[in-house]
mmCIF file of C-alpha atoms in Angstrom:
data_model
loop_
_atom_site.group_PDB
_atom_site.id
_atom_site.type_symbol
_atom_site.label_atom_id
_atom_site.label_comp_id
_atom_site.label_asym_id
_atom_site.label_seq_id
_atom_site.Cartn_x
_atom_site.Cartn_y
_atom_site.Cartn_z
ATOM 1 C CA UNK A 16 -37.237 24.144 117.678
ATOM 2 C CA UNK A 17 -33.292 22.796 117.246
ATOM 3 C CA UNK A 18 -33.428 23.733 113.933
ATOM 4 C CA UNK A 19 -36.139 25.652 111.795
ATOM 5 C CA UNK A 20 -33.592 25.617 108.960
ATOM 6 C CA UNK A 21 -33.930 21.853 109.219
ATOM 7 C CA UNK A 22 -38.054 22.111 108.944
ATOM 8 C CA UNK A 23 -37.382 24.475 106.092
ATOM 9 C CA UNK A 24 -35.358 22.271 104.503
ATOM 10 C CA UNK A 25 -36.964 18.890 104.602
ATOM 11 C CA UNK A 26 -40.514 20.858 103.861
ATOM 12 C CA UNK A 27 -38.083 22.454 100.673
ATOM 13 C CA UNK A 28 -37.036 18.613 99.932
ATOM 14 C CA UNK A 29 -40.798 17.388 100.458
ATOM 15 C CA UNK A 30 -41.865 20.211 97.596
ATOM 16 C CA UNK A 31 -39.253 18.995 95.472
ATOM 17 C CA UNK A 32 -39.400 15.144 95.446
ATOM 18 C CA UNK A 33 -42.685 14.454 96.327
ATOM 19 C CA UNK A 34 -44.105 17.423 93.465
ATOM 20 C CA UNK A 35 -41.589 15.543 90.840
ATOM 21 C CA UNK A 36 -42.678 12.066 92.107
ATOM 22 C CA UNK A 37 -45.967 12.670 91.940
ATOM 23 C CA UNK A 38 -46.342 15.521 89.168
ATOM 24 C CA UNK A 39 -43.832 14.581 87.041
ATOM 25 C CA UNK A 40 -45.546 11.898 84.246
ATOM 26 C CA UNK A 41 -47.922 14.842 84.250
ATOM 27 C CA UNK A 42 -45.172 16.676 83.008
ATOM 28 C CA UNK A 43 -43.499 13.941 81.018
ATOM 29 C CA UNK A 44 -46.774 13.303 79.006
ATOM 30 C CA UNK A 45 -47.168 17.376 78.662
ATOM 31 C CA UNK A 46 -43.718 17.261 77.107
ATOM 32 C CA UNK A 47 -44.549 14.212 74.681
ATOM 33 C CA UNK A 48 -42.529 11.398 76.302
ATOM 34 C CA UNK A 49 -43.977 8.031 76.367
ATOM 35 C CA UNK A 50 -44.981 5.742 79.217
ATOM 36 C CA UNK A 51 -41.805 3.807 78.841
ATOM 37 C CA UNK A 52 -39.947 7.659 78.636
ATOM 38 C CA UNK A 53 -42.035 8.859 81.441
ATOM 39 C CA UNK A 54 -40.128 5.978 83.719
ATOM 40 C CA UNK A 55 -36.826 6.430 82.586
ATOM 41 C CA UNK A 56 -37.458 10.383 83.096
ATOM 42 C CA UNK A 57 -38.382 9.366 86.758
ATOM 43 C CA UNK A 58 -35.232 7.088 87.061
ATOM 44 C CA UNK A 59 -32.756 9.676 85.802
ATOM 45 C CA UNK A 60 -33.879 11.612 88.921
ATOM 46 C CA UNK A 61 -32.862 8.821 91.423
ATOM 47 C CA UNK A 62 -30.017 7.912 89.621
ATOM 48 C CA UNK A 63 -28.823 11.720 89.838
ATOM 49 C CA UNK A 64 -29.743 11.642 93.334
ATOM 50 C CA UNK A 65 -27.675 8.556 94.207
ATOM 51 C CA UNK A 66 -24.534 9.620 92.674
ATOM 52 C CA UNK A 67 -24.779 13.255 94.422
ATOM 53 C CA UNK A 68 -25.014 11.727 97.535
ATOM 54 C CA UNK A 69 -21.280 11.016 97.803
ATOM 55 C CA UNK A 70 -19.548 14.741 96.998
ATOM 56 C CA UNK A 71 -22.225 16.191 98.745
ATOM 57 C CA UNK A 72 -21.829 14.156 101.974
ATOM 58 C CA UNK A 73 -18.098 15.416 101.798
ATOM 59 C CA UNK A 74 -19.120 18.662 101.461
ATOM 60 C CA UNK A 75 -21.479 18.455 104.410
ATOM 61 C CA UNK A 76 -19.287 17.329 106.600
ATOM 62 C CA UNK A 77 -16.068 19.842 105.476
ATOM 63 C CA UNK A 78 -18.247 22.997 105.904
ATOM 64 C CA UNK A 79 -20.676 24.921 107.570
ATOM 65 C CA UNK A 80 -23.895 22.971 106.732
ATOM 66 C CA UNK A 81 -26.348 25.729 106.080
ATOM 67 C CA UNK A 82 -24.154 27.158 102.950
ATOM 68 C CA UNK A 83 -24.303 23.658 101.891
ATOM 69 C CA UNK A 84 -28.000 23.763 102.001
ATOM 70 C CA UNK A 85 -28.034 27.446 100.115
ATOM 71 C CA UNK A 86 -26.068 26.709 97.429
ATOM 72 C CA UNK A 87 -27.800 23.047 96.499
ATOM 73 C CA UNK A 88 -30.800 25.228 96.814
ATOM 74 C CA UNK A 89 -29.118 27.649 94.155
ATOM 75 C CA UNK A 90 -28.301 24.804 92.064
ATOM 76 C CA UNK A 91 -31.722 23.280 92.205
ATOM 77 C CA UNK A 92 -33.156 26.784 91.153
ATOM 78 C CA UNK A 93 -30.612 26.654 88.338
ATOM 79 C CA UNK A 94 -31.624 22.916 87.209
ATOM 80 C CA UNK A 95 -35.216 23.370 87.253
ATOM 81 C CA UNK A 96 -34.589 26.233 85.168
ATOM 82 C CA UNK A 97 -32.373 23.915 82.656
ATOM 83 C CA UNK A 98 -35.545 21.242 83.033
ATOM 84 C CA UNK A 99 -37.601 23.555 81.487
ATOM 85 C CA UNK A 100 -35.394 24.770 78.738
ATOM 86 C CA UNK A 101 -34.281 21.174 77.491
ATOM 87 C CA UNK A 102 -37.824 20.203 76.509
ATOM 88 C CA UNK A 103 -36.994 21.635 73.008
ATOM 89 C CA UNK A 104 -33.634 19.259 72.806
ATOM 90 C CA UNK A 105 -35.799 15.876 72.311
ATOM 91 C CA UNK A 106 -35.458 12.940 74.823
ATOM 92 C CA UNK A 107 -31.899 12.831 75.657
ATOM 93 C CA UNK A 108 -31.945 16.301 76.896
ATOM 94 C CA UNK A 109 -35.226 15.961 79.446
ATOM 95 C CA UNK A 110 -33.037 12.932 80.723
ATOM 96 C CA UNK A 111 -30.029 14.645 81.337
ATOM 97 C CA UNK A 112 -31.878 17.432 82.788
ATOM 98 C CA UNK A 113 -33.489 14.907 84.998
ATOM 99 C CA UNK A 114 -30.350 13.772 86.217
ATOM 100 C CA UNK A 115 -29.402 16.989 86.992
ATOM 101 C CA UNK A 116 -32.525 18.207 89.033
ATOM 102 C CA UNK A 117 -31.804 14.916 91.174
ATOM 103 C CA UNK A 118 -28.383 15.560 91.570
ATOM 104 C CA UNK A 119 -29.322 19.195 93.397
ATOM 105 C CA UNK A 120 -32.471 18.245 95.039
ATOM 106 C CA UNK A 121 -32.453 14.505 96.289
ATOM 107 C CA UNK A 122 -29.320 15.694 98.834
ATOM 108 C CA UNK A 123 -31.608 18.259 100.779
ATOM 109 C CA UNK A 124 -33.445 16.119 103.209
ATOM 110 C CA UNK A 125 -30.015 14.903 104.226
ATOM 111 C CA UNK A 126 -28.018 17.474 104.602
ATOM 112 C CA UNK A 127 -30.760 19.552 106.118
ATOM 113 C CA UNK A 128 -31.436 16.016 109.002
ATOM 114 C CA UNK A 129 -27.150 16.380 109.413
ATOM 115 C CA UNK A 130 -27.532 20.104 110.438
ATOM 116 C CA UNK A 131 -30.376 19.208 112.922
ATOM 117 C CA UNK A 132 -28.612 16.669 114.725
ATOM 118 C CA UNK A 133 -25.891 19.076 115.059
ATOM 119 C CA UNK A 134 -28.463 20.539 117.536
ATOM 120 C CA UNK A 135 -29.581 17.655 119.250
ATOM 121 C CA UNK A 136 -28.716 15.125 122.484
ATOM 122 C CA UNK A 137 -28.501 11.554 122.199
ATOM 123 C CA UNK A 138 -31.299 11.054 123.836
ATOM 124 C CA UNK A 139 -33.118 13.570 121.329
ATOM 125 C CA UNK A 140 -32.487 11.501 118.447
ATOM 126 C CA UNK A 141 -35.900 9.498 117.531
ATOM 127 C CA UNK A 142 -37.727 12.472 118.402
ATOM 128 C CA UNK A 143 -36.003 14.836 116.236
ATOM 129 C CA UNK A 144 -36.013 12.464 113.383
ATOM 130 C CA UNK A 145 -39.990 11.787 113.823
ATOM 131 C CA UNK A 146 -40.374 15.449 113.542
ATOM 132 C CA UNK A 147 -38.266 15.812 110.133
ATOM 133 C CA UNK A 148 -40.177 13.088 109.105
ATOM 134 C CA UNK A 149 -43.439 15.109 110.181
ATOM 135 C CA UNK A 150 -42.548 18.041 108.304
ATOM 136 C CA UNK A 151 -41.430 15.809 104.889
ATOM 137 C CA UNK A 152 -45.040 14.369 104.691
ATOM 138 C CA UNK A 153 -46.999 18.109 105.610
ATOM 139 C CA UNK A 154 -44.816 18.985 102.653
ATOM 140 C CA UNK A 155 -45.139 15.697 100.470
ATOM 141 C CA UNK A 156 -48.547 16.053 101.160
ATOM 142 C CA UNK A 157 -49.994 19.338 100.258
ATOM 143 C CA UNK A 158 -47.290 20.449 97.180
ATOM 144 C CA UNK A 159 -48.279 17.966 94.447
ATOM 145 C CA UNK A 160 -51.727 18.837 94.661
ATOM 146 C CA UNK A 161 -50.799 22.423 94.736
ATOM 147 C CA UNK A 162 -48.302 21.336 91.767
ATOM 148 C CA UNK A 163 -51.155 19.900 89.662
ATOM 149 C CA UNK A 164 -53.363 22.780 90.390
ATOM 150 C CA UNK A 165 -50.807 25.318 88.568
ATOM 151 C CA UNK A 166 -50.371 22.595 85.791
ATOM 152 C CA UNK A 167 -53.738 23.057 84.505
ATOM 153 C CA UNK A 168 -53.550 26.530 85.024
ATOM 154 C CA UNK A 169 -50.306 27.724 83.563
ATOM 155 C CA UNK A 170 -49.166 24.608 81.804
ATOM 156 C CA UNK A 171 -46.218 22.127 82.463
ATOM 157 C CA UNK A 172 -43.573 24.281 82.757
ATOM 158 C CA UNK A 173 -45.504 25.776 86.544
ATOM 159 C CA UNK A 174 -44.101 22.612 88.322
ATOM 160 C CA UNK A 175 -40.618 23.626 87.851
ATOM 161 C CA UNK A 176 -41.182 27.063 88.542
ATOM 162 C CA UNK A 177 -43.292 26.300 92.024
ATOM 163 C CA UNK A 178 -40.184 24.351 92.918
ATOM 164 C CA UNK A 179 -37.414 26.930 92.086
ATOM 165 C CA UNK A 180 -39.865 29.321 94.240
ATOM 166 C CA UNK A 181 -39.443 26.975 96.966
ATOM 167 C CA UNK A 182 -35.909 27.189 97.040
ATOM 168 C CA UNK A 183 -35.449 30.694 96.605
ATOM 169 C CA UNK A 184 -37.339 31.103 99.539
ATOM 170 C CA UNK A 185 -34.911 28.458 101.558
ATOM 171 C CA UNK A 186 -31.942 30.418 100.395
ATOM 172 C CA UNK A 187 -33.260 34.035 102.174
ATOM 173 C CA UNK A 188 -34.457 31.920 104.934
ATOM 174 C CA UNK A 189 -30.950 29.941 105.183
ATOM 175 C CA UNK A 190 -29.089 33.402 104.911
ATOM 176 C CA UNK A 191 -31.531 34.316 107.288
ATOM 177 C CA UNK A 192 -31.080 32.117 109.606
ATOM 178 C CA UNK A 193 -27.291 32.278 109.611
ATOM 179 C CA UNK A 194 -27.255 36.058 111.135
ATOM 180 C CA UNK A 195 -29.762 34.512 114.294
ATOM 181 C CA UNK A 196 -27.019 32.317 115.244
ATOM 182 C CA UNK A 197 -23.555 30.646 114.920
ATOM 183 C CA UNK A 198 -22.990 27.150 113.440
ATOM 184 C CA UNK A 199 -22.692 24.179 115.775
ATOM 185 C CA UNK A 200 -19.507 23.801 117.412
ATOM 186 C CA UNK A 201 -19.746 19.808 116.623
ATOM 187 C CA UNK A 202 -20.961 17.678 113.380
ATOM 188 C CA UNK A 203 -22.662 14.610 113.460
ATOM 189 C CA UNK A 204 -21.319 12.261 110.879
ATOM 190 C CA UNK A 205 -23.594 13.009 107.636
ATOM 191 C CA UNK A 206 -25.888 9.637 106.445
ATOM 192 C CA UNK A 207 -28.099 9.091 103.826
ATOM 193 C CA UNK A 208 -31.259 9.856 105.604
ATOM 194 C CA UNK A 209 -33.816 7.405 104.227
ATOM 195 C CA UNK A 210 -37.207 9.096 104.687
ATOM 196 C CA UNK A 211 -39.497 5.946 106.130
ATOM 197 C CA UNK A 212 -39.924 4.926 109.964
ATOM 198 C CA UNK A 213 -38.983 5.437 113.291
ATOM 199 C CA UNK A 214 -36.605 2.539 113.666
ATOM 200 C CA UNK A 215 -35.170 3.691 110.520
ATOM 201 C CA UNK A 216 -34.312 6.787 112.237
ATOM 202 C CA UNK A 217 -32.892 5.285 115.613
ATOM 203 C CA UNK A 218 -30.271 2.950 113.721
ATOM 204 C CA UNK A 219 -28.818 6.080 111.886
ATOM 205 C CA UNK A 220 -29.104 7.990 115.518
ATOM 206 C CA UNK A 221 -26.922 6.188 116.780
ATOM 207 C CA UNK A 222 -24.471 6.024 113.572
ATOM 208 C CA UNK A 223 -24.525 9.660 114.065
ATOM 209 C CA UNK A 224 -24.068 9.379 117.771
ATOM 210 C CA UNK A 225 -20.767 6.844 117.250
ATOM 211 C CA UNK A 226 -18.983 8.841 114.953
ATOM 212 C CA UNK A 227 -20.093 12.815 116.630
ATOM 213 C CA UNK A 228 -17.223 14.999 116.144
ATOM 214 C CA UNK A 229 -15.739 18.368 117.232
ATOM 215 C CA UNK A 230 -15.975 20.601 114.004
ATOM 216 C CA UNK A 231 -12.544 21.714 112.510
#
């Protein structure tokens, strides 16, 4: 209940990553890439991922966290879009567009943690992280499955669109959201959130509880 933007989000990030993860040498092979294709396609996701971890952390922490969220939900909408159109502009293309779907997507989960611990005590912390973490796996869960189901019904081209339907419906909810109530009047530090274990989640607690700070 600190956030249900945050849920949103990380159950938005689940749909995304997991779906791709899981879904996507489904797609790759649907497309006509090889095996040895299929894992570069996969890497060009993390790699676009890592990089937009840097500019969006800035961004994060400059402004008001939930437009953050919106508009890398925008550009993920836009990106899955250009994921699907690239499949006619051979190898190179699906790579780039790869990159590119990372780049919007892989951020979420963070940014979307950040603007829950805005919310939250010290003491709150573990708890609050556990929950995100809850939330990821409900949604890492149930989408690829879901995913795979539209595949075979609509063809490869359904596991970009369940996504971008994902994250239209964060950006109404985020929007939303934002009339119910003002930003918090502090920021906790953004971090790379890894998504793995409780202990995990204390260390970067307490990063975020050494470096909390009024917001501008």
């Amino acid at each position: 209940d600190r956030s249900p933007l945050a849920a949103a989000g990380v159950v938005v990030a689940a749909v995304s990553s997991a779906s791709f993860r899981m879904v996507g040498p489904i797609y790759g092979q649907e497309v006509g890439l090889t095996a040895a294709q299929i894992a570069w396609f996969l890497s060009a996701f993390v790699l676009g991922g890592a990089i937009a971890q840097y500019p969006v952390g800035w961004l994060a922490d400059k402004f008001d966290r939930r437009w953050v969220l919106i508009w890398l939900s925008v550009a993920a909408i836009v990106s899955s879009g250009v994921t699907m159109l690239t499949t006619g502009f051979g190898t190179w293309g699906i790579m780039l567009s790869a990159g590119f779907f990372g780049l919007t997507t892989f951020p979420i989960y963070s940014v979307a943690a950040a603007h829950a611990h805005d919310f939250a005590s010290a003491d709150e912390r573990v708890e609050l992280s556990a929950a995100l973490m809850f939330w990821f796996a409900a949604g890492a869960i149930f989408a690829p499955y879901l995913a795979s189901v539209l595949i075979d019904a609509y063809g490869s081209g359904a596991l970009f669109t369940l996504i971008a339907a994902a994250h239209a419906v964060l950006v109404v909810f985020g929007l939303t959201r934002m009339r119910a109530r003002p930003a918090s009047h502090r920021k906790t530090r953004y971090v790379n959130t890894p998504r793995t274990t409780f202990v995990v989640g204390r260390l970067f607690g307490r990063q975020r509880d050494g470096e909390l700070r009024d917001e501008g």
